[in-house]
Short mmCIF file of C-alpha atoms in Angstrom, two decimals:
data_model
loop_
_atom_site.label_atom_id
_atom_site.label_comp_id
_atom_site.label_asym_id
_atom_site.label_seq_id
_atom_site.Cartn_x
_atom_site.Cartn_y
_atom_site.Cartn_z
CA UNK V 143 0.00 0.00 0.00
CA UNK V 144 1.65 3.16 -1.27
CA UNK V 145 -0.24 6.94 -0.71
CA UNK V 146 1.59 10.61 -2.04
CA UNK V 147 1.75 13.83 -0.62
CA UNK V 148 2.63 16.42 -3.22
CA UNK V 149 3.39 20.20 -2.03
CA UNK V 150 4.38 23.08 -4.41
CA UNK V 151 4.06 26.73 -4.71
CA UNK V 152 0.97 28.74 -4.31
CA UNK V 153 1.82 30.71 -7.59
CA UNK V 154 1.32 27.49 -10.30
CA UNK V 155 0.73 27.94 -13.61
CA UNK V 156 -3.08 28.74 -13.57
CA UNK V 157 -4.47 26.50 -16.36
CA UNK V 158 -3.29 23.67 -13.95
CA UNK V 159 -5.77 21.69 -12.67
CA UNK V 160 -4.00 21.76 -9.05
CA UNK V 161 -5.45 23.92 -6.47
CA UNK V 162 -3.64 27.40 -5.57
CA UNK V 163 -3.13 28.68 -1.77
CA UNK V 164 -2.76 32.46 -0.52
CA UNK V 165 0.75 34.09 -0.48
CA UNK V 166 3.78 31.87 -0.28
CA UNK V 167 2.09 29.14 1.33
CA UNK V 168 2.52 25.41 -0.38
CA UNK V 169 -0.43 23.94 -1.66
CA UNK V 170 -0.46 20.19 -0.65
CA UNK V 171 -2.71 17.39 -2.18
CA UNK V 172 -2.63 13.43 -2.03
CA UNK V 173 -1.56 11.92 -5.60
CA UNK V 174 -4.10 9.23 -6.68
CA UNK V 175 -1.95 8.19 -9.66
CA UNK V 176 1.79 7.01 -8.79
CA UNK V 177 2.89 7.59 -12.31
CA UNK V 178 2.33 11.01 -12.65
CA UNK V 179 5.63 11.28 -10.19
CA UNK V 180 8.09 11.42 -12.74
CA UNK V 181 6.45 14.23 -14.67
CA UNK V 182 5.51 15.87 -11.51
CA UNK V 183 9.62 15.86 -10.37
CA UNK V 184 10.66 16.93 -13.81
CA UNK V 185 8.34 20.33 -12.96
CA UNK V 186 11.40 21.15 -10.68
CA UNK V 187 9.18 23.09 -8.39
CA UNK V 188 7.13 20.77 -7.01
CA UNK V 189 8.11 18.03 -3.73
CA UNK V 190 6.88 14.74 -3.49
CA UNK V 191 6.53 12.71 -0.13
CA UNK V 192 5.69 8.92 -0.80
CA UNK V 193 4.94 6.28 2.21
CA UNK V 194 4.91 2.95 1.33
CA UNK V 195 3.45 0.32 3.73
CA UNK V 196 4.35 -3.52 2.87
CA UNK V 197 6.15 -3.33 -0.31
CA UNK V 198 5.63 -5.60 -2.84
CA UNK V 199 8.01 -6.62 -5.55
CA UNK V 200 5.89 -4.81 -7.93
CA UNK V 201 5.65 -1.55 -6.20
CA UNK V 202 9.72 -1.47 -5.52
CA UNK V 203 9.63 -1.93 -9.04
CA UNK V 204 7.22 0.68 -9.80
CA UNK V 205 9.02 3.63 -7.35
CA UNK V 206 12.33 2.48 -8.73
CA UNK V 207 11.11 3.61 -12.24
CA UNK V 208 9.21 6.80 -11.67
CA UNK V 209 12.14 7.90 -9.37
CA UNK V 210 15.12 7.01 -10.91
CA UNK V 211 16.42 4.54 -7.46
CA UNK V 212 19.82 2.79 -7.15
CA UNK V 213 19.02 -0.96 -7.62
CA UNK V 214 21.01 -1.55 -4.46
CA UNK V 215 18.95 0.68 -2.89
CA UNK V 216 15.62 -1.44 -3.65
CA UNK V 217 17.75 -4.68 -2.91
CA UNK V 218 17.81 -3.63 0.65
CA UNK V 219 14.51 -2.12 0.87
CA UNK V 220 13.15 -5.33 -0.33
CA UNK V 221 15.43 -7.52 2.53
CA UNK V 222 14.67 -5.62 5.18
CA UNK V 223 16.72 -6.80 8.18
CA UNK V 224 19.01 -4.36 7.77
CA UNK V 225 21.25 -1.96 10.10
CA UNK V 226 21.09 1.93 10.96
CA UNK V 227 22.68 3.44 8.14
CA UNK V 228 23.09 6.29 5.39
CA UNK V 229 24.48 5.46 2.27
CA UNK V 230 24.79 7.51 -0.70
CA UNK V 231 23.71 6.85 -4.69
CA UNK V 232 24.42 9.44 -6.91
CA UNK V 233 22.36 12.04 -5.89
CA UNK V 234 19.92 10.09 -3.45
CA UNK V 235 20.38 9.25 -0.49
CA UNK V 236 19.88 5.55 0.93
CA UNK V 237 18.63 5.67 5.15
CA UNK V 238 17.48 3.10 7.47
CA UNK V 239 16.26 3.93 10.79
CA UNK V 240 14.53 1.72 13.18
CA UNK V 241 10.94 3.03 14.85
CA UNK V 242 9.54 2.00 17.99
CA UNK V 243 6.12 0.77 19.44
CA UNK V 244 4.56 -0.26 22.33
CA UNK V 245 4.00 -4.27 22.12
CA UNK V 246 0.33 -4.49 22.58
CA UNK V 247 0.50 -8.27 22.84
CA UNK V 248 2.49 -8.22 25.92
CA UNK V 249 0.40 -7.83 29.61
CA UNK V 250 2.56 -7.58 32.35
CA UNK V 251 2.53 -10.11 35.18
CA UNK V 252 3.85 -9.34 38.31
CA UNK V 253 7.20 -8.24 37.07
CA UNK V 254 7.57 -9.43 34.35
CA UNK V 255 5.68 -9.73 30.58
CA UNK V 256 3.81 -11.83 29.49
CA UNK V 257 1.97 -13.12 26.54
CA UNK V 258 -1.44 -12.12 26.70
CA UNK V 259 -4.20 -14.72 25.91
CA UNK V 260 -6.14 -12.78 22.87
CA UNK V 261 -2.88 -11.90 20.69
CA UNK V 262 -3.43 -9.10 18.10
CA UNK V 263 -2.31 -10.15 14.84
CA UNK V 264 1.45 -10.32 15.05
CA UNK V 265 3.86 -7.98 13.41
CA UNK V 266 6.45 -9.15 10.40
CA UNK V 267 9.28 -7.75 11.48
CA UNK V 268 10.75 -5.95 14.27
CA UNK V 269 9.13 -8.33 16.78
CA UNK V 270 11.15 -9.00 20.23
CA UNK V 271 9.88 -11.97 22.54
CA UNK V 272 9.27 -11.16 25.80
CA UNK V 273 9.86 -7.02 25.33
CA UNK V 274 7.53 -4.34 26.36
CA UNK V 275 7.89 -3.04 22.73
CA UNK V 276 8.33 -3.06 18.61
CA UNK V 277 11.35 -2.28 16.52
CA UNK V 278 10.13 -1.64 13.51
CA UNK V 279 12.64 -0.69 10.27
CA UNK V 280 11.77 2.31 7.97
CA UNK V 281 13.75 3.10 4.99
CA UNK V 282 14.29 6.31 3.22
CA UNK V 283 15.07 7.48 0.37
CA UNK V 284 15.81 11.15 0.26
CA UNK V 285 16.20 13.06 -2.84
CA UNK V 286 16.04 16.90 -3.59
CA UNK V 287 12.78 17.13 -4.09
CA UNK V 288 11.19 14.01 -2.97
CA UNK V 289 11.33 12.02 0.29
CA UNK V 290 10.40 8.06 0.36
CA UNK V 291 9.56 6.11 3.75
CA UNK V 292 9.10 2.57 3.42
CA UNK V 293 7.89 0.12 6.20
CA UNK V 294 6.35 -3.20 6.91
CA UNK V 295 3.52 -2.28 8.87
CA UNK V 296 1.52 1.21 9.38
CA UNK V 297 3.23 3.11 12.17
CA UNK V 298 1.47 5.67 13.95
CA UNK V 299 4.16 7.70 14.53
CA UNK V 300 4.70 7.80 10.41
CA UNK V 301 0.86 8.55 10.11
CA UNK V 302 0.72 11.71 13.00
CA UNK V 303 3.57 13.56 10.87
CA UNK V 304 2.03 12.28 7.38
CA UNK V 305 -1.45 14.56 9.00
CA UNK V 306 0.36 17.13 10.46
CA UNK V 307 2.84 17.89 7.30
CA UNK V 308 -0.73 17.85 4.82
CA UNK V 309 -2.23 20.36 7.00
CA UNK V 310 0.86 22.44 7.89
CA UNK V 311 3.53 22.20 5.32
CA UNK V 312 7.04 23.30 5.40
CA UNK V 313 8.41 26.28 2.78
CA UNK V 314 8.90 24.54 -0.69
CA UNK V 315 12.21 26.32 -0.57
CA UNK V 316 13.60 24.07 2.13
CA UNK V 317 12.86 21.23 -0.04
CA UNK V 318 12.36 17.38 1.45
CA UNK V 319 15.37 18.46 4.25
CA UNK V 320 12.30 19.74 6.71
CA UNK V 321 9.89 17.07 6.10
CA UNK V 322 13.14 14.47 6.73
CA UNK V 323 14.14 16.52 9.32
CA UNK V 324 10.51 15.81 11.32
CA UNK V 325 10.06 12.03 10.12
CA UNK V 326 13.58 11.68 11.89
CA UNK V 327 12.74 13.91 14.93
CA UNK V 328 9.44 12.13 15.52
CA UNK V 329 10.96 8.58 15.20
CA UNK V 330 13.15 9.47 17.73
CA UNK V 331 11.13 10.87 20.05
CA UNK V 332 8.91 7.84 20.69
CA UNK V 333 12.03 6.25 22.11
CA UNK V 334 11.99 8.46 25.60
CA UNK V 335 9.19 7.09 26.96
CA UNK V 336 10.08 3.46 26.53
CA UNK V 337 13.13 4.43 28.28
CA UNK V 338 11.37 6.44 30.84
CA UNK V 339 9.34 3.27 31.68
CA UNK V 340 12.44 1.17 31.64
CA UNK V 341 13.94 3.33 34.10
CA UNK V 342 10.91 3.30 36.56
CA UNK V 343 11.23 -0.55 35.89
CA UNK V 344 14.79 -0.57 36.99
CA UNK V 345 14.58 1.43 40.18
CA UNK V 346 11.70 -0.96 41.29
CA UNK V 347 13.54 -3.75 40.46
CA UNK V 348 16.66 -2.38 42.36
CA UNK V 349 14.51 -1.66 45.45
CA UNK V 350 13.38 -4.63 45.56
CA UNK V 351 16.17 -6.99 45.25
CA UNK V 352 18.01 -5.09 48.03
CA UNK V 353 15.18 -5.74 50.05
CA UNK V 354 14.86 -9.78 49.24
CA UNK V 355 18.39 -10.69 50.35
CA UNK V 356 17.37 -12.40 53.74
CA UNK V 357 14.78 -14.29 51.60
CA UNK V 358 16.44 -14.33 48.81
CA UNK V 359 14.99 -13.06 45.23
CA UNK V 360 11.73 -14.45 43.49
CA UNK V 361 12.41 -15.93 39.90
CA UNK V 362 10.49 -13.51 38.41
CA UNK V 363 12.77 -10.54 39.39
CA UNK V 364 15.61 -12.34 38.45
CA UNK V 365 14.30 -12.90 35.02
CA UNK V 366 12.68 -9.15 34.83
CA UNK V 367 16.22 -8.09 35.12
CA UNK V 368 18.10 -9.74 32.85
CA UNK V 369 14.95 -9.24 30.32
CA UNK V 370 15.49 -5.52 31.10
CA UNK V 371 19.40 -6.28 30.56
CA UNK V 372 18.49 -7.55 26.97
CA UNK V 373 16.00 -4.81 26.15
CA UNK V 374 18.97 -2.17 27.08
CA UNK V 375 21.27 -4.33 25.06
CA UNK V 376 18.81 -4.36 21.73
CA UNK V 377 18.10 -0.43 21.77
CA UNK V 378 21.54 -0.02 21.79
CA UNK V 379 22.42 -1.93 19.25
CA UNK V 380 19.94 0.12 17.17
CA UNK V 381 20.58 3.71 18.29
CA UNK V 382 24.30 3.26 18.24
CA UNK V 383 24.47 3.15 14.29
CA UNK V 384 21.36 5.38 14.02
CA UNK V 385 22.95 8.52 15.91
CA UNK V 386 26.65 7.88 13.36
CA UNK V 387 23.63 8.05 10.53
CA UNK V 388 22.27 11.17 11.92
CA UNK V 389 25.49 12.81 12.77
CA UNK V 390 26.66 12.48 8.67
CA UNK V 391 22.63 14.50 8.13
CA UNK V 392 24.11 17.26 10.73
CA UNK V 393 27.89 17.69 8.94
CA UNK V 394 26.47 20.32 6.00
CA UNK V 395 28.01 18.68 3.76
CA UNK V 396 25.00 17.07 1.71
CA UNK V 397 23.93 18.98 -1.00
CA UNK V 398 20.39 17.97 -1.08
CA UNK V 399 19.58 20.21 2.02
CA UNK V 400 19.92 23.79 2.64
CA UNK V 401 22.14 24.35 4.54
CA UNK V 402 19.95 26.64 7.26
CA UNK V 403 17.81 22.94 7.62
CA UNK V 404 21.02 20.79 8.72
CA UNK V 405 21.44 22.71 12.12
CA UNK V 406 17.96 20.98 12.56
CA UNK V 407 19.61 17.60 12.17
CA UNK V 408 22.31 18.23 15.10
CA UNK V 409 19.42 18.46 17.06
CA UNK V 410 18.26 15.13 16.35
CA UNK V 411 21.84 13.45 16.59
CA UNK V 412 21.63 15.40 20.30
CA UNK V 413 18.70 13.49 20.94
CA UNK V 414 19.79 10.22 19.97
CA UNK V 415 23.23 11.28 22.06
CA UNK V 416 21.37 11.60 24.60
CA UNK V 417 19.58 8.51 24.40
CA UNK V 418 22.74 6.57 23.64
CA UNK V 419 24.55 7.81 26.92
CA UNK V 420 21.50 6.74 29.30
CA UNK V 421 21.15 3.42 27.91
CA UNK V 422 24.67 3.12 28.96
CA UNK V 423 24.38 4.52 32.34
CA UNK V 424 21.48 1.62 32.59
CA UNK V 425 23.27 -0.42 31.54
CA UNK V 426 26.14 -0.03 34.09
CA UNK V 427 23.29 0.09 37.00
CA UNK V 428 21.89 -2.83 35.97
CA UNK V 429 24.91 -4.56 36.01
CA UNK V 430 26.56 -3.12 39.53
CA UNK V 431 23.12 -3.87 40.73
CA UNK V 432 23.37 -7.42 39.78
CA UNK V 433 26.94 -7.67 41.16
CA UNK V 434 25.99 -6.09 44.37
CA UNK V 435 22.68 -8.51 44.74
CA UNK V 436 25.48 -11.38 44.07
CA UNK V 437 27.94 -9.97 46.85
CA UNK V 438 25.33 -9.70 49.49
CA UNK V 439 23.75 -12.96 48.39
CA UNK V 440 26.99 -14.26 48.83
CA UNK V 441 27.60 -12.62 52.11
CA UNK V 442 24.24 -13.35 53.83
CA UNK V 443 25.55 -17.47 52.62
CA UNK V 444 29.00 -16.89 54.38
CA UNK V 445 26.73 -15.88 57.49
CA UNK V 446 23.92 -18.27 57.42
CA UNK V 447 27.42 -21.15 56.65
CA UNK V 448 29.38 -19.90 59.69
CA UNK V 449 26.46 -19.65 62.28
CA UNK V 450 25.71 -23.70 60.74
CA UNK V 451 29.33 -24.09 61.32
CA UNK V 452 29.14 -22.84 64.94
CA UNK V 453 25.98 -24.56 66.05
CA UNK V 454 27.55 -28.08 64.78
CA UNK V 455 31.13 -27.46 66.61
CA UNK V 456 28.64 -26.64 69.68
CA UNK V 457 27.21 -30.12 69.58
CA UNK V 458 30.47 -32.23 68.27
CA UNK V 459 32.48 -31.92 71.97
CA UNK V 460 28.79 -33.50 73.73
CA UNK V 461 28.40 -36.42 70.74
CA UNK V 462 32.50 -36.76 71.26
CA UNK V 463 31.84 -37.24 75.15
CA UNK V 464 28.93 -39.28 74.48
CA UNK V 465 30.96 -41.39 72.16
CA UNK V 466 33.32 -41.90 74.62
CA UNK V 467 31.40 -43.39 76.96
CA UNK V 468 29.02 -45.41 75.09
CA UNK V 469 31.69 -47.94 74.23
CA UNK V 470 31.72 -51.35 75.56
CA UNK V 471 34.74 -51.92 77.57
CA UNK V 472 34.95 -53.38 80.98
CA UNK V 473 37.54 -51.61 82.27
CA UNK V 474 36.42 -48.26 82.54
CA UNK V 475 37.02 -46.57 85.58
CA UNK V 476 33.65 -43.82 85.09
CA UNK V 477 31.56 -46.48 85.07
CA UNK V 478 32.14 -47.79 88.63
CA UNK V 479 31.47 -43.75 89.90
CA UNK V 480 28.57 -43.54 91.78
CA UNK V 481 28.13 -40.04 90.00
CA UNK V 482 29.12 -41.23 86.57
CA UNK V 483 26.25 -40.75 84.41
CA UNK V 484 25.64 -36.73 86.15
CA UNK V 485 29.46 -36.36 85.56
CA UNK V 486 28.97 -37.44 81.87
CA UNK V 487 25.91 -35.56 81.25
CA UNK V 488 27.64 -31.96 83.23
CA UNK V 489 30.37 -32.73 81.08
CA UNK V 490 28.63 -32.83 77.68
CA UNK V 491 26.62 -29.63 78.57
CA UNK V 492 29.07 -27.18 79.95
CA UNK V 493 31.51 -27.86 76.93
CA UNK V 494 28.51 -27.03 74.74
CA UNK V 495 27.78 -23.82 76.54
CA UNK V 496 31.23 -23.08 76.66
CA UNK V 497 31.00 -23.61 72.90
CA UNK V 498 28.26 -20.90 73.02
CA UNK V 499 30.02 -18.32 74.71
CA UNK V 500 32.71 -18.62 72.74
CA UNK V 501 31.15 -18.27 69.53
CA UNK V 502 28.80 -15.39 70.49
CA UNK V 503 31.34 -13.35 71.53
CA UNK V 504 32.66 -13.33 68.95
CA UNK V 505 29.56 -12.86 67.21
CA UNK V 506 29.58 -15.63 65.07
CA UNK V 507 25.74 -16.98 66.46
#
């Protein structure tokens, strides 16, 4: 499924059939028929924005044709599975960015996520068992004046700037570097508050193993944090390569943009910086909080091992005595004693209360 947003200026050649707009305002309108794009390009004023949803082989095909695409280019558009990058073709540019999106199929149980029982109709790509969320990969190709987004399912981020850019257009002199420029910005975005909710995820999850030592942790902490360890691990795997992408937008040196749009781009590329450096910082607390839940699991063990110690020293002098005196000789001089068997039995308890003393002082009971 493939739909066109064209945007030119107000002051068209008036036997056109295309609407005009007051002043120096673009006049935007949806293109029915995808052919008309090549003639529409060759116009040299006009800007074409084209978002295609599931391509087929045919439409690759078709978009290759009316705009002129690097075959390489298509190859990897059609594979999909590919990494953050920005490669360049002549004069078009070759992106891929990765989008994200709340997992809908997921309900959360107790602390961790779960598959919930009526699934919604799963995604094609970008899916990640067990995770709160979707990546999802959009491609772009960028051109002077056009701007292509392709994806395997509708996004809704894609769809709030497709509305927003046919009712509010950028200035047709900018050319496709604003309408990049806010595709990027809102992809980006909608990464903060899945790390937001990470974060609340990991303080909670920090509390509470601090607070579990005694009792030691439930299973379902233990795997909520090394689920949140793999979720860390997968967004930054993706915004790593996305934010080197970005920065090569931000350097001014790509002729398709003017140059007053790039400084736009750097503030992207600080976005995704800033991204990048908390997933590390999460990263490293998740990890010192894992070591630390270790050490005092460990230590509590050394505790619980030396009091177990202690209490079975305490009774090995008594079973010793006992020993002792439970063998079957004759000639044993304690068992003549009138006060043997209160001897024997003093015996056994003051060495284990000795035994006591000792160890509480030092303050191993």
């Amino acid at each position: 499924m493939l739909k066109t947003l064209v945007w030119q200026p107000s002051s068209v050649d008036p036997n056109a059939s295309t609407p005009t707009g007051p002043g120096n305002v673009p006049v935007v309108q949806e293109l029915a028929d995808v052919t008309e794009i090549s003639d529409i390009l060759a116009s040299g004023n006009s800007c074409v924005w084209l978002d295609l949803v599931g391509a087929t082989p045919e439409e690759l095909a078709l978009i290759q044709e009316e705009f002129s695409l690097h075959p390489l280019a298509i190859e990897d558009a059609a594979r999909q599975a590919q990494r953050p990058k920005l490669e360049e073709y002549d004069d078009t540019y070759f992106m891929v960015v990765f989008a994200i999106e709340m997992n809908q199929g997921l309900v959360r149980v107790g602390n961790v996520f779960e598959v919930a029982e009526a699934e919604p109709p799963p995604r094609k790509f970008g899916w990640l068992e067990g995770t709160p969320f979707h990546l999802h990969e959009v491609d772009l190709f960028i051109g002077s004046h056009f701007l292509i987004t392709s994806h395997s399912v509708p996004l809704p981020v894609i769809d709030k700037v497709w509305k927003r850019w046919a009712s509010q257009p950028g200035p047709i002199e900018s050319g496709t570097g604003t309408i990049t420029y806010r595709v990027l910005d809102a992809i980006v975005d909608e990464f903060f508050p899945v790390l937001d909710g990470i974060v609340e995820e990991v303080e909670e999850l920090e509390q509470r193993l601090f607070t579990q030592v005694q009792k030691g942790a439930k299973n379902n902490d233990l795997r909520a944090l090394f689920r949140i360890k793999r979720d860390l691990l997968q967004l930054r795997r993706v915004l790593g390569p996305e934010r080197d992408a970005v920065l090569a937008l931000s350097r001014q040196d790509i002729p398709l943009f003017d140059r007053r749009v790039t400084f736009y781009f750097q503030d992207v590329y600080d976005h995704i910086a800033r991204l990048t450096d908390s997933l590390d910082v999460y990263q490293d607390m998740l990890t010192n909080a894992l070591e630390s839940y270790l050490s005092l699991v460990s230590n509590n063990l050394n505790e619980v091992m030396k009091t177990l110690t202690s209490v079975t020293v305490m009774f090995m002098v008594p079973t010793l005595i006992a020993g002792i005196y439970g063998m079957n000789f004759k000639l044993m001089p304690e068992l003549e004693m009138e006060l043997g068997y209160p001897f024997a039995l003093t015996l056994m308890i003051g060495s284990a209360v000795a035994l006591f003393i000792y160890f509480r002082r030092r303050e191993w009971i």
